[in-house]
Amino acid sequence: MSASPAKETQTMPLCVQILMYDGVEEQDAIGPRDVFGHAVRAGGLVETTLVRPSAPGEVTCFFGTRVRVPTAWEPTDTDLLIVPGGGDRLIHDPDVLRNLVRAQEAGVVVAGVCTGVMVLSAAGLTKGRPCTTHHLAKAELAAQGGRVIDARVVDDGNLVTAGGVTSGIDLALWMITRECGASVAIGVESVMEYEQRGVVWRSS
């Protein structure tokens, strides 16, 4: 499905949280962070915060990069939450899974990048819904009840999912298009010298 025209007038800031944890894949998290940062310079109203479950602190990413995360995750205190992939630690954290459900029930748009979508699946958020993930995890996502769509980004309203690794850049660009307007997204693409890949599948 193709996207409908995006709004071009943004009146309220888009608040974004990116959930950081030990084992997170660097590109899954930093790709979207870069997009949201450039969106501000392109005229978008975006506030982005790196958050960590339970408490602020340092995380060690998948390839050993250490990142200081200054803010504890408050699940309902954002418009958009992005869960990057890179490991299964969050899948086995019942507090995180409960808080993901709590966030979506409070009106937060919950987004997953790569195997971060499997965390959303463990929380029950993808069951029966259009979604996607890294190609190596699609069969598992389907077995867990997700309606897997072969698209780079799948937008089902309050659930947005993306394929592997660099797809997080496309997810973030799509969310900028959707919430801030296409002109802001075009500005980001120009600065990053990157063009959105693939067609975004939308349920409405």
PDB file of C-alpha atoms in Angstrom:
ATOM      1  CA  MET A   1       0.000   0.000   0.000  1.00  0.00           C
ATOM      2  CA  SER A   2       1.284   3.480  -0.753  1.00  0.00           C
ATOM      3  CA  ALA A   3       1.298   6.404   1.620  1.00  0.00           C
ATOM      4  CA  SER A   4      -1.334   9.099   1.592  1.00  0.00           C
ATOM      5  CA  PRO A   5      -0.138  12.724   1.428  1.00  0.00           C
ATOM      6  CA  ALA A   6       1.461  13.820   4.690  1.00  0.00           C
ATOM      7  CA  LYS A   7       0.519  16.950   6.567  1.00  0.00           C
ATOM      8  CA  GLU A   8       2.723  19.972   5.980  1.00  0.00           C
ATOM      9  CA  THR A   9       1.827  22.071   9.043  1.00  0.00           C
ATOM     10  CA  GLN A  10       3.113  20.843  12.404  1.00  0.00           C
ATOM     11  CA  THR A  11       1.722  22.576  15.479  1.00  0.00           C
ATOM     12  CA  MET A  12       3.080  20.437  18.330  1.00  0.00           C
ATOM     13  CA  PRO A  13       6.534  18.919  18.884  1.00  0.00           C
ATOM     14  CA  LEU A  14       6.934  15.217  18.173  1.00  0.00           C
ATOM     15  CA  CYS A  15       8.397  13.668  21.332  1.00  0.00           C
ATOM     16  CA  VAL A  16      10.530  10.622  20.592  1.00  0.00           C
ATOM     17  CA  GLN A  17      12.142   8.110  22.937  1.00  0.00           C
ATOM     18  CA  ILE A  18      14.732   5.561  21.764  1.00  0.00           C
ATOM     19  CA  LEU A  19      15.040   2.650  24.166  1.00  0.00           C
ATOM     20  CA  MET A  20      18.680   1.791  24.879  1.00  0.00           C
ATOM     21  CA  TYR A  21      19.929  -1.377  26.558  1.00  0.00           C
ATOM     22  CA  ASP A  22      23.014  -3.587  26.759  1.00  0.00           C
ATOM     23  CA  GLY A  23      23.428  -5.386  23.433  1.00  0.00           C
ATOM     24  CA  VAL A  24      21.504  -2.859  21.341  1.00  0.00           C
ATOM     25  CA  GLU A  25      22.693  -2.729  17.727  1.00  0.00           C
ATOM     26  CA  GLU A  26      24.409   0.607  17.132  1.00  0.00           C
ATOM     27  CA  GLN A  27      22.919   1.371  13.721  1.00  0.00           C
ATOM     28  CA  ASP A  28      19.386   0.423  14.819  1.00  0.00           C
ATOM     29  CA  ALA A  29      19.475   3.180  17.432  1.00  0.00           C
ATOM     30  CA  ILE A  30      21.804   5.829  16.013  1.00  0.00           C
ATOM     31  CA  GLY A  31      20.346   5.769  12.484  1.00  0.00           C
ATOM     32  CA  PRO A  32      16.932   6.988  13.715  1.00  0.00           C
ATOM     33  CA  ARG A  33      18.594   9.350  16.208  1.00  0.00           C
ATOM     34  CA  ASP A  34      20.487  10.974  13.362  1.00  0.00           C
ATOM     35  CA  VAL A  35      17.306  11.409  11.315  1.00  0.00           C
ATOM     36  CA  PHE A  36      15.424  13.060  14.175  1.00  0.00           C
ATOM     37  CA  GLY A  37      18.364  15.341  14.921  1.00  0.00           C
ATOM     38  CA  HIS A  38      18.587  16.520  11.311  1.00  0.00           C
ATOM     39  CA  ALA A  39      14.808  16.978  11.239  1.00  0.00           C
ATOM     40  CA  VAL A  40      15.134  19.741  13.818  1.00  0.00           C
ATOM     41  CA  ARG A  41      17.679  21.529  11.628  1.00  0.00           C
ATOM     42  CA  ALA A  42      15.300  21.090   8.679  1.00  0.00           C
ATOM     43  CA  GLY A  43      12.534  22.932  10.510  1.00  0.00           C
ATOM     44  CA  GLY A  44      10.695  20.081  12.215  1.00  0.00           C
ATOM     45  CA  LEU A  45       9.533  20.224  15.810  1.00  0.00           C
ATOM     46  CA  VAL A  46      11.105  17.100  17.316  1.00  0.00           C
ATOM     47  CA  GLU A  47      12.377  16.325  20.804  1.00  0.00           C
ATOM     48  CA  THR A  48      14.435  13.122  21.012  1.00  0.00           C
ATOM     49  CA  THR A  49      15.594  11.396  24.186  1.00  0.00           C
ATOM     50  CA  LEU A  50      17.653   8.257  24.679  1.00  0.00           C
ATOM     51  CA  VAL A  51      16.097   6.308  27.544  1.00  0.00           C
ATOM     52  CA  ARG A  52      17.104   3.261  29.542  1.00  0.00           C
ATOM     53  CA  PRO A  53      14.837   0.850  31.431  1.00  0.00           C
ATOM     54  CA  SER A  54      14.691   1.460  35.186  1.00  0.00           C
ATOM     55  CA  ALA A  55      17.381   4.119  35.543  1.00  0.00           C
ATOM     56  CA  PRO A  56      19.901   6.320  33.723  1.00  0.00           C
ATOM     57  CA  GLY A  57      23.284   4.747  33.082  1.00  0.00           C
ATOM     58  CA  GLU A  58      25.724   3.440  30.528  1.00  0.00           C
ATOM     59  CA  VAL A  59      24.894   0.757  27.985  1.00  0.00           C
ATOM     60  CA  THR A  60      27.321  -1.330  25.977  1.00  0.00           C
ATOM     61  CA  CYS A  61      26.109  -1.791  22.423  1.00  0.00           C
ATOM     62  CA  PHE A  62      26.354  -4.903  20.236  1.00  0.00           C
ATOM     63  CA  PHE A  63      29.779  -4.011  18.838  1.00  0.00           C
ATOM     64  CA  GLY A  64      31.147  -2.640  22.099  1.00  0.00           C
ATOM     65  CA  THR A  65      30.286   1.041  21.744  1.00  0.00           C
ATOM     66  CA  ARG A  66      29.496   2.550  25.125  1.00  0.00           C
ATOM     67  CA  VAL A  67      26.718   5.111  25.340  1.00  0.00           C
ATOM     68  CA  ARG A  68      25.739   7.166  28.351  1.00  0.00           C
ATOM     69  CA  VAL A  69      21.951   7.274  28.600  1.00  0.00           C
ATOM     70  CA  PRO A  70      20.847  10.233  30.729  1.00  0.00           C
ATOM     71  CA  THR A  71      17.176   9.438  31.221  1.00  0.00           C
ATOM     72  CA  ALA A  72      15.119   6.634  32.729  1.00  0.00           C
ATOM     73  CA  TRP A  73      12.316   5.307  30.553  1.00  0.00           C
ATOM     74  CA  GLU A  74       8.883   6.616  31.423  1.00  0.00           C
ATOM     75  CA  PRO A  75       6.615   4.596  29.099  1.00  0.00           C
ATOM     76  CA  THR A  76       3.754   7.082  28.814  1.00  0.00           C
ATOM     77  CA  ASP A  77       5.863  10.250  28.542  1.00  0.00           C
ATOM     78  CA  THR A  78       6.314  10.399  24.759  1.00  0.00           C
ATOM     79  CA  ASP A  79       4.532  10.348  21.407  1.00  0.00           C
ATOM     80  CA  LEU A  80       6.777   7.797  19.727  1.00  0.00           C
ATOM     81  CA  LEU A  81       8.882   5.018  21.243  1.00  0.00           C
ATOM     82  CA  ILE A  82      11.479   3.244  19.120  1.00  0.00           C
ATOM     83  CA  VAL A  83      12.758  -0.167  20.201  1.00  0.00           C
ATOM     84  CA  PRO A  84      15.985  -1.025  18.338  1.00  0.00           C
ATOM     85  CA  GLY A  85      17.158  -4.599  17.855  1.00  0.00           C
ATOM     86  CA  GLY A  86      20.419  -6.308  18.615  1.00  0.00           C
ATOM     87  CA  GLY A  87      19.711  -8.860  21.320  1.00  0.00           C
ATOM     88  CA  ASP A  88      17.077 -10.761  23.197  1.00  0.00           C
ATOM     89  CA  ARG A  89      17.640  -9.316  26.667  1.00  0.00           C
ATOM     90  CA  LEU A  90      14.485  -7.243  26.597  1.00  0.00           C
ATOM     91  CA  ILE A  91      12.419 -10.235  25.454  1.00  0.00           C
ATOM     92  CA  HIS A  92      13.081 -11.847  28.822  1.00  0.00           C
ATOM     93  CA  ASP A  93      12.393  -8.714  30.883  1.00  0.00           C
ATOM     94  CA  PRO A  94       8.770  -8.827  32.094  1.00  0.00           C
ATOM     95  CA  ASP A  95       8.863  -5.227  33.315  1.00  0.00           C
ATOM     96  CA  VAL A  96       9.856  -3.993  29.860  1.00  0.00           C
ATOM     97  CA  LEU A  97       7.143  -6.065  28.196  1.00  0.00           C
ATOM     98  CA  ARG A  98       4.477  -4.774  30.572  1.00  0.00           C
ATOM     99  CA  ASN A  99       5.634  -1.205  30.016  1.00  0.00           C
ATOM    100  CA  LEU A 100       5.446  -1.595  26.238  1.00  0.00           C
ATOM    101  CA  VAL A 101       1.799  -2.595  26.566  1.00  0.00           C
ATOM    102  CA  ARG A 102       1.238   0.262  28.990  1.00  0.00           C
ATOM    103  CA  ALA A 103       2.782   2.736  26.563  1.00  0.00           C
ATOM    104  CA  GLN A 104       0.645   1.683  23.620  1.00  0.00           C
ATOM    105  CA  GLU A 105      -2.509   1.670  25.748  1.00  0.00           C
ATOM    106  CA  ALA A 106      -1.682   5.254  26.773  1.00  0.00           C
ATOM    107  CA  GLY A 107      -1.579   6.371  23.135  1.00  0.00           C
ATOM    108  CA  VAL A 108       2.130   6.090  22.388  1.00  0.00           C
ATOM    109  CA  VAL A 109       3.072   4.977  18.879  1.00  0.00           C
ATOM    110  CA  VAL A 110       5.351   1.988  19.444  1.00  0.00           C
ATOM    111  CA  ALA A 111       7.913   1.268  16.731  1.00  0.00           C
ATOM    112  CA  GLY A 112      10.365  -1.585  16.308  1.00  0.00           C
ATOM    113  CA  VAL A 113      13.513  -1.785  14.216  1.00  0.00           C
ATOM    114  CA  CYS A 114      14.965  -5.112  13.085  1.00  0.00           C
ATOM    115  CA  THR A 115      14.802  -7.681  15.914  1.00  0.00           C
ATOM    116  CA  GLY A 116      13.448  -4.973  18.188  1.00  0.00           C
ATOM    117  CA  VAL A 117      10.151  -6.029  16.612  1.00  0.00           C
ATOM    118  CA  MET A 118      10.574  -9.397  18.315  1.00  0.00           C
ATOM    119  CA  VAL A 119      10.489  -7.561  21.651  1.00  0.00           C
ATOM    120  CA  LEU A 120       7.164  -6.054  20.619  1.00  0.00           C
ATOM    121  CA  SER A 121       6.020  -9.534  19.645  1.00  0.00           C
ATOM    122  CA  ALA A 122       6.996 -10.897  23.063  1.00  0.00           C
ATOM    123  CA  ALA A 123       4.815  -8.166  24.577  1.00  0.00           C
ATOM    124  CA  GLY A 124       1.911  -9.302  22.402  1.00  0.00           C
ATOM    125  CA  LEU A 125       1.775  -6.085  20.377  1.00  0.00           C
ATOM    126  CA  THR A 126       2.206  -7.640  16.919  1.00  0.00           C
ATOM    127  CA  LYS A 127      -0.242 -10.534  17.244  1.00  0.00           C
ATOM    128  CA  GLY A 128      -2.726 -10.433  14.386  1.00  0.00           C
ATOM    129  CA  ARG A 129      -1.339  -7.148  13.095  1.00  0.00           C
ATOM    130  CA  PRO A 130       0.594  -6.194   9.946  1.00  0.00           C
ATOM    131  CA  CYS A 131       4.304  -5.996  10.763  1.00  0.00           C
ATOM    132  CA  THR A 132       7.788  -6.740   9.512  1.00  0.00           C
ATOM    133  CA  THR A 133      11.284  -7.403  10.863  1.00  0.00           C
ATOM    134  CA  HIS A 134      14.737  -8.539   9.736  1.00  0.00           C
ATOM    135  CA  HIS A 135      14.377 -11.162   7.006  1.00  0.00           C
ATOM    136  CA  LEU A 136      16.055 -13.799   9.198  1.00  0.00           C
ATOM    137  CA  ALA A 137      13.375 -13.359  11.886  1.00  0.00           C
ATOM    138  CA  LYS A 138      10.250 -13.109   9.717  1.00  0.00           C
ATOM    139  CA  ALA A 139       9.313 -16.780  10.076  1.00  0.00           C
ATOM    140  CA  GLU A 140       9.550 -16.531  13.861  1.00  0.00           C
ATOM    141  CA  LEU A 141       7.491 -13.339  13.886  1.00  0.00           C
ATOM    142  CA  ALA A 142       4.792 -15.056  11.817  1.00  0.00           C
ATOM    143  CA  ALA A 143       4.872 -18.130  14.087  1.00  0.00           C
ATOM    144  CA  GLN A 144       4.205 -15.814  17.028  1.00  0.00           C
ATOM    145  CA  GLY A 145       1.068 -14.478  15.372  1.00  0.00           C
ATOM    146  CA  GLY A 146       2.266 -11.440  13.449  1.00  0.00           C
ATOM    147  CA  ARG A 147       0.799 -10.823   9.987  1.00  0.00           C
ATOM    148  CA  VAL A 148       4.139 -10.401   8.266  1.00  0.00           C
ATOM    149  CA  ILE A 149       4.274  -7.987   5.332  1.00  0.00           C
ATOM    150  CA  ASP A 150       7.220  -8.061   2.933  1.00  0.00           C
ATOM    151  CA  ALA A 151       7.907  -4.326   3.128  1.00  0.00           C
ATOM    152  CA  ARG A 152      10.787  -2.287   4.486  1.00  0.00           C
ATOM    153  CA  VAL A 153       8.466  -0.232   6.722  1.00  0.00           C
ATOM    154  CA  VAL A 154       4.964  -1.226   7.836  1.00  0.00           C
ATOM    155  CA  ASP A 155       2.695   1.425   9.376  1.00  0.00           C
ATOM    156  CA  ASP A 156      -0.335   0.087  11.236  1.00  0.00           C
ATOM    157  CA  GLY A 157      -1.196   3.288  13.070  1.00  0.00           C
ATOM    158  CA  ASN A 158       0.062   2.933  16.633  1.00  0.00           C
ATOM    159  CA  LEU A 159       2.396   0.105  15.610  1.00  0.00           C
ATOM    160  CA  VAL A 160       5.184   0.838  13.121  1.00  0.00           C
ATOM    161  CA  THR A 161       7.820  -1.749  12.266  1.00  0.00           C
ATOM    162  CA  ALA A 162      10.883  -1.927  10.032  1.00  0.00           C
ATOM    163  CA  GLY A 163      13.179  -4.538   8.554  1.00  0.00           C
ATOM    164  CA  GLY A 164      16.839  -5.040   9.351  1.00  0.00           C
ATOM    165  CA  VAL A 165      19.417  -2.546  10.585  1.00  0.00           C
ATOM    166  CA  THR A 166      19.470   0.341   8.059  1.00  0.00           C
ATOM    167  CA  SER A 167      15.678   0.102   7.763  1.00  0.00           C
ATOM    168  CA  GLY A 168      15.571   2.122  10.969  1.00  0.00           C
ATOM    169  CA  ILE A 169      16.633   5.163   8.947  1.00  0.00           C
ATOM    170  CA  ASP A 170      13.658   4.621   6.645  1.00  0.00           C
ATOM    171  CA  LEU A 171      11.309   4.175   9.593  1.00  0.00           C
ATOM    172  CA  ALA A 172      12.485   7.446  11.112  1.00  0.00           C
ATOM    173  CA  LEU A 173      12.209   9.290   7.798  1.00  0.00           C
ATOM    174  CA  TRP A 174       8.692   7.931   7.397  1.00  0.00           C
ATOM    175  CA  MET A 175       7.699   9.099  10.874  1.00  0.00           C
ATOM    176  CA  ILE A 176       9.083  12.547  10.067  1.00  0.00           C
ATOM    177  CA  THR A 177       7.049  12.544   6.845  1.00  0.00           C
ATOM    178  CA  ARG A 178       3.947  11.402   8.718  1.00  0.00           C
ATOM    179  CA  GLU A 179       4.210  13.739  11.704  1.00  0.00           C
ATOM    180  CA  CYS A 180       6.239  16.747  10.516  1.00  0.00           C
ATOM    181  CA  GLY A 181       5.547  16.831   6.795  1.00  0.00           C
ATOM    182  CA  ALA A 182       7.241  15.724   3.600  1.00  0.00           C
ATOM    183  CA  SER A 183       9.211  18.944   3.200  1.00  0.00           C
ATOM    184  CA  VAL A 184      11.040  18.306   6.475  1.00  0.00           C
ATOM    185  CA  ALA A 185      11.800  14.726   5.429  1.00  0.00           C
ATOM    186  CA  ILE A 186      13.138  15.943   2.096  1.00  0.00           C
ATOM    187  CA  GLY A 187      15.410  18.348   3.955  1.00  0.00           C
ATOM    188  CA  VAL A 188      16.746  15.503   6.091  1.00  0.00           C
ATOM    189  CA  GLU A 189      17.357  13.345   3.034  1.00  0.00           C
ATOM    190  CA  SER A 190      19.299  16.170   1.406  1.00  0.00           C
ATOM    191  CA  VAL A 191      21.609  16.664   4.376  1.00  0.00           C
ATOM    192  CA  MET A 192      22.113  12.934   4.941  1.00  0.00           C
ATOM    193  CA  GLU A 193      22.498  12.266   1.183  1.00  0.00           C
ATOM    194  CA  TYR A 194      20.105   9.370   1.615  1.00  0.00           C
ATOM    195  CA  GLU A 195      16.777   8.595  -0.053  1.00  0.00           C
ATOM    196  CA  GLN A 196      14.042   6.562   1.591  1.00  0.00           C
ATOM    197  CA  ARG A 197      14.087   3.012   0.274  1.00  0.00           C
ATOM    198  CA  GLY A 198      11.028   1.015  -0.607  1.00  0.00           C
ATOM    199  CA  VAL A 199       7.315   1.767  -0.337  1.00  0.00           C
ATOM    200  CA  VAL A 200       5.814   2.219   3.108  1.00  0.00           C
ATOM    201  CA  TRP A 201       2.937  -0.212   3.626  1.00  0.00           C
ATOM    202  CA  ARG A 202       0.087   1.514   5.442  1.00  0.00           C
ATOM    203  CA  SER A 203      -3.088  -0.004   6.825  1.00  0.00           C
ATOM    204  CA  SER A 204      -4.971   3.261   6.335  1.00  0.00           C
TER     205      SER A 204
END
